[in-house]
């Protein structure tokens, strides 16, 4: 007797986290529907599975019927849609973090989906930025529409295609100094993208159902501030830069101009989010409750930061003590 393969729809599956989840789902023989606004962006994912295993599916996130079509026939659903900055009236935090996730959760409930995993953000319950506030509002709306959803709240995520270490490493190639916003005292607990993907798989497949209706906070083994993050960057690239303390008020003023760029390095809302620590609460459910052992930055960062080494990727004398 052959078991029916389970089908998973992944919204926002073309992104950094979504594509990692899809690679891991493919490894575990799931059939994957990549719900995306631009199916061509999902073509790169197709070779991660066998022929026909990973299927791009055009979806208009503003149309509930289109979302329902993407969910149709799926046993499981994962939502990875999220934005870091707003653009005009169509690309707002409210739309990406509240309205679209709520429509997905309702479609899951209407169609009897077994499991729904939603990626939120660590610190959203304490955050004062619009990013954080809308992430929390989205969580509440999802819980109402699909109470059994498993919600994951990761801290800043690192990995080969991240937008965090890669951005600073790229910047360090061109500038003599790097900013310590608000003195750089905000605490983070960076988490590896592969561990976040494992947590999503756990939420979908945990056999007893104990992940249903739960919220997990995801942080790696190291709690660091910005200075320590930069030190790791300097260590693995060999590009030591001066650090300049920048008060929040001044950073916000600069961010007003930077946010006009097509892909802004910093926005005033991101400066707000830097006022809150992003670490796992002592009483939160976390990796330990999933039997996942998160990897440290020191294992993963050298593998991809070597691309930024002073003297080139094969340079031998780049390492700082
Ligand atoms: N990366 C981190 O450090 C981090 C930390 C904490 C939480 N998170 C959360 O984790 C989730 C995944 O993050 P990620 O780093 O993978 O993000 P990402 O690479 O930017 O991908 C997010 C996905 O959201 C969709 N999207 C992008 N802009 C959109 C817009 N204007 N309107 C509607 N959909 C849009 C895209 O899907 P299509 O283009 O395929 O339609 C994209 O694939 C997000 O919810 C994010 O908030 C990330």
mmCIF file with all atom_site columns, N, CA, C and O in Angstrom, residues 1 7 37 48 76 80-81 99 120 126 149 158 161 170 184 228 236 264 279:
data_model
loop_
_atom_site.group_PDB
_atom_site.id
_atom_site.type_symbol
_atom_site.label_atom_id
_atom_site.label_alt_id
_atom_site.label_comp_id
_atom_site.label_asym_id
_atom_site.label_entity_id
_atom_site.label_seq_id
_atom_site.pdbx_PDB_ins_code
_atom_site.Cartn_x
_atom_site.Cartn_y
_atom_site.Cartn_z
_atom_site.occupancy
_atom_site.B_iso_or_equiv
_atom_site.pdbx_formal_charge
_atom_site.auth_seq_id
_atom_site.auth_comp_id
_atom_site.auth_asym_id
_atom_site.auth_atom_id
_atom_site.pdbx_PDB_model_num
ATOM 1  N N  . UNK A 1 1   ? 0.839  -1.195 0.000  1.00 0.00 ? 1   UNK A N  1
ATOM 2  C CA . UNK A 1 1   ? 0.000  0.000  0.000  1.00 0.00 ? 1   UNK A CA 1
ATOM 3  C C  . UNK A 1 1   ? 0.884  1.258  0.000  1.00 0.00 ? 1   UNK A C  1
ATOM 4  O O  . UNK A 1 1   ? 1.821  1.356  0.759  1.00 0.00 ? 1   UNK A O  1
ATOM 5  N N  . UNK A 1 7   ? 0.355  17.396 0.593  1.00 0.00 ? 7   UNK A N  1
ATOM 6  C CA . UNK A 1 7   ? 0.633  18.618 -0.174 1.00 0.00 ? 7   UNK A CA 1
ATOM 7  C C  . UNK A 1 7   ? 0.693  19.810 0.778  1.00 0.00 ? 7   UNK A C  1
ATOM 8  O O  . UNK A 1 7   ? -0.146 19.947 1.669  1.00 0.00 ? 7   UNK A O  1
ATOM 9  N N  . UNK A 1 37  ? 3.349  35.874 -5.913 1.00 0.00 ? 37  UNK A N  1
ATOM 10 C CA . UNK A 1 37  ? 2.810  36.859 -6.863 1.00 0.00 ? 37  UNK A CA 1
ATOM 11 C C  . UNK A 1 37  ? 3.473  36.701 -8.216 1.00 0.00 ? 37  UNK A C  1
ATOM 12 O O  . UNK A 1 37  ? 2.892  37.034 -9.242 1.00 0.00 ? 37  UNK A O  1
ATOM 13 N N  . UNK A 1 48  ? 15.067 21.601 -6.748 1.00 0.00 ? 48  UNK A N  1
ATOM 14 C CA . UNK A 1 48  ? 15.254 21.057 -5.381 1.00 0.00 ? 48  UNK A CA 1
ATOM 15 C C  . UNK A 1 48  ? 14.385 19.818 -5.160 1.00 0.00 ? 48  UNK A C  1
ATOM 16 O O  . UNK A 1 48  ? 14.520 19.150 -4.129 1.00 0.00 ? 48  UNK A O  1
ATOM 17 N N  . UNK A 1 76  ? -1.430 20.900 4.370  1.00 0.00 ? 76  UNK A N  1
ATOM 18 C CA . UNK A 1 76  ? -0.743 21.828 5.269  1.00 0.00 ? 76  UNK A CA 1
ATOM 19 C C  . UNK A 1 76  ? -0.493 23.157 4.551  1.00 0.00 ? 76  UNK A C  1
ATOM 20 O O  . UNK A 1 76  ? -0.351 23.186 3.317  1.00 0.00 ? 76  UNK A O  1
ATOM 21 N N  . UNK A 1 80  ? 4.869  32.667 4.904  1.00 0.00 ? 80  UNK A N  1
ATOM 22 C CA . UNK A 1 80  ? 6.151  33.368 5.119  1.00 0.00 ? 80  UNK A CA 1
ATOM 23 C C  . UNK A 1 80  ? 6.111  34.790 4.565  1.00 0.00 ? 80  UNK A C  1
ATOM 24 O O  . UNK A 1 80  ? 7.159  35.404 4.373  1.00 0.00 ? 80  UNK A O  1
ATOM 25 N N  . UNK A 1 81  ? 4.926  35.298 4.277  1.00 0.00 ? 81  UNK A N  1
ATOM 26 C CA . UNK A 1 81  ? 4.847  36.649 3.706  1.00 0.00 ? 81  UNK A CA 1
ATOM 27 C C  . UNK A 1 81  ? 5.190  37.680 4.780  1.00 0.00 ? 81  UNK A C  1
ATOM 28 O O  . UNK A 1 81  ? 4.713  37.597 5.910  1.00 0.00 ? 81  UNK A O  1
ATOM 29 N N  . UNK A 1 99  ? -3.923 41.664 6.908  1.00 0.00 ? 99  UNK A N  1
ATOM 30 C CA . UNK A 1 99  ? -5.039 41.300 6.017  1.00 0.00 ? 99  UNK A CA 1
ATOM 31 C C  . UNK A 1 99  ? -4.768 40.003 5.235  1.00 0.00 ? 99  UNK A C  1
ATOM 32 O O  . UNK A 1 99  ? -5.611 39.100 5.217  1.00 0.00 ? 99  UNK A O  1
ATOM 33 N N  . UNK A 1 120 ? 5.889  34.794 12.312 1.00 0.00 ? 120 UNK A N  1
ATOM 34 C CA . UNK A 1 120 ? 5.710  36.147 12.833 1.00 0.00 ? 120 UNK A CA 1
ATOM 35 C C  . UNK A 1 120 ? 7.101  36.724 13.136 1.00 0.00 ? 120 UNK A C  1
ATOM 36 O O  . UNK A 1 120 ? 8.040  36.479 12.354 1.00 0.00 ? 120 UNK A O  1
ATOM 37 N N  . UNK A 1 126 ? 6.148  43.245 22.365 1.00 0.00 ? 126 UNK A N  1
ATOM 38 C CA . UNK A 1 126 ? 6.670  44.370 23.151 1.00 0.00 ? 126 UNK A CA 1
ATOM 39 C C  . UNK A 1 126 ? 7.088  45.531 22.255 1.00 0.00 ? 126 UNK A C  1
ATOM 40 O O  . UNK A 1 126 ? 7.389  46.619 22.735 1.00 0.00 ? 126 UNK A O  1
ATOM 41 N N  . UNK A 1 149 ? -3.487 27.213 14.654 1.00 0.00 ? 149 UNK A N  1
ATOM 42 C CA . UNK A 1 149 ? -2.249 27.614 13.956 1.00 0.00 ? 149 UNK A CA 1
ATOM 43 C C  . UNK A 1 149 ? -1.047 27.520 14.890 1.00 0.00 ? 149 UNK A C  1
ATOM 44 O O  . UNK A 1 149 ? -1.153 27.789 16.088 1.00 0.00 ? 149 UNK A O  1
ATOM 45 N N  . UNK A 1 158 ? 19.891 34.377 10.279 1.00 0.00 ? 158 UNK A N  1
ATOM 46 C CA . UNK A 1 158 ? 21.098 34.391 9.441  1.00 0.00 ? 158 UNK A CA 1
ATOM 47 C C  . UNK A 1 158 ? 21.170 33.135 8.589  1.00 0.00 ? 158 UNK A C  1
ATOM 48 O O  . UNK A 1 158 ? 20.547 32.112 8.900  1.00 0.00 ? 158 UNK A O  1
ATOM 49 N N  . UNK A 1 161 ? 21.711 33.383 2.349  1.00 0.00 ? 161 UNK A N  1
ATOM 50 C CA . UNK A 1 161 ? 21.048 34.436 1.561  1.00 0.00 ? 161 UNK A CA 1
ATOM 51 C C  . UNK A 1 161 ? 20.416 35.504 2.452  1.00 0.00 ? 161 UNK A C  1
ATOM 52 O O  . UNK A 1 161 ? 19.483 36.184 2.023  1.00 0.00 ? 161 UNK A O  1
ATOM 53 N N  . UNK A 1 170 ? 28.660 43.659 2.995  1.00 0.00 ? 170 UNK A N  1
ATOM 54 C CA . UNK A 1 170 ? 28.754 44.376 1.728  1.00 0.00 ? 170 UNK A CA 1
ATOM 55 C C  . UNK A 1 170 ? 29.116 45.843 1.994  1.00 0.00 ? 170 UNK A C  1
ATOM 56 O O  . UNK A 1 170 ? 30.006 46.399 1.361  1.00 0.00 ? 170 UNK A O  1
ATOM 57 N N  . UNK A 1 184 ? 24.134 51.004 20.131 1.00 0.00 ? 184 UNK A N  1
ATOM 58 C CA . UNK A 1 184 ? 24.302 49.582 19.777 1.00 0.00 ? 184 UNK A CA 1
ATOM 59 C C  . UNK A 1 184 ? 24.005 48.634 20.927 1.00 0.00 ? 184 UNK A C  1
ATOM 60 O O  . UNK A 1 184 ? 24.539 47.526 20.971 1.00 0.00 ? 184 UNK A O  1
ATOM 61 N N  . UNK A 1 228 ? 28.889 43.250 19.227 1.00 0.00 ? 228 UNK A N  1
ATOM 62 C CA . UNK A 1 228 ? 29.356 41.855 19.118 1.00 0.00 ? 228 UNK A CA 1
ATOM 63 C C  . UNK A 1 228 ? 29.043 41.281 17.728 1.00 0.00 ? 228 UNK A C  1
ATOM 64 O O  . UNK A 1 228 ? 29.796 40.464 17.198 1.00 0.00 ? 228 UNK A O  1
ATOM 65 N N  . UNK A 1 236 ? 35.292 37.291 10.622 1.00 0.00 ? 236 UNK A N  1
ATOM 66 C CA . UNK A 1 236 ? 35.164 36.339 9.506  1.00 0.00 ? 236 UNK A CA 1
ATOM 67 C C  . UNK A 1 236 ? 35.420 36.960 8.131  1.00 0.00 ? 236 UNK A C  1
ATOM 68 O O  . UNK A 1 236 ? 35.483 36.246 7.139  1.00 0.00 ? 236 UNK A O  1
ATOM 69 N N  . UNK A 1 264 ? 15.654 50.504 0.824  1.00 0.00 ? 264 UNK A N  1
ATOM 70 C CA . UNK A 1 264 ? 16.341 51.285 1.853  1.00 0.00 ? 264 UNK A CA 1
ATOM 71 C C  . UNK A 1 264 ? 17.172 50.461 2.827  1.00 0.00 ? 264 UNK A C  1
ATOM 72 O O  . UNK A 1 264 ? 16.752 49.387 3.248  1.00 0.00 ? 264 UNK A O  1
ATOM 73 N N  . UNK A 1 279 ? 14.958 39.073 22.149 1.00 0.00 ? 279 UNK A N  1
ATOM 74 C CA . UNK A 1 279 ? 15.454 37.802 22.698 1.00 0.00 ? 279 UNK A CA 1
ATOM 75 C C  . UNK A 1 279 ? 14.284 36.967 23.246 1.00 0.00 ? 279 UNK A C  1
ATOM 76 O O  . UNK A 1 279 ? 13.240 37.499 23.597 1.00 0.00 ? 279 UNK A O  1
#
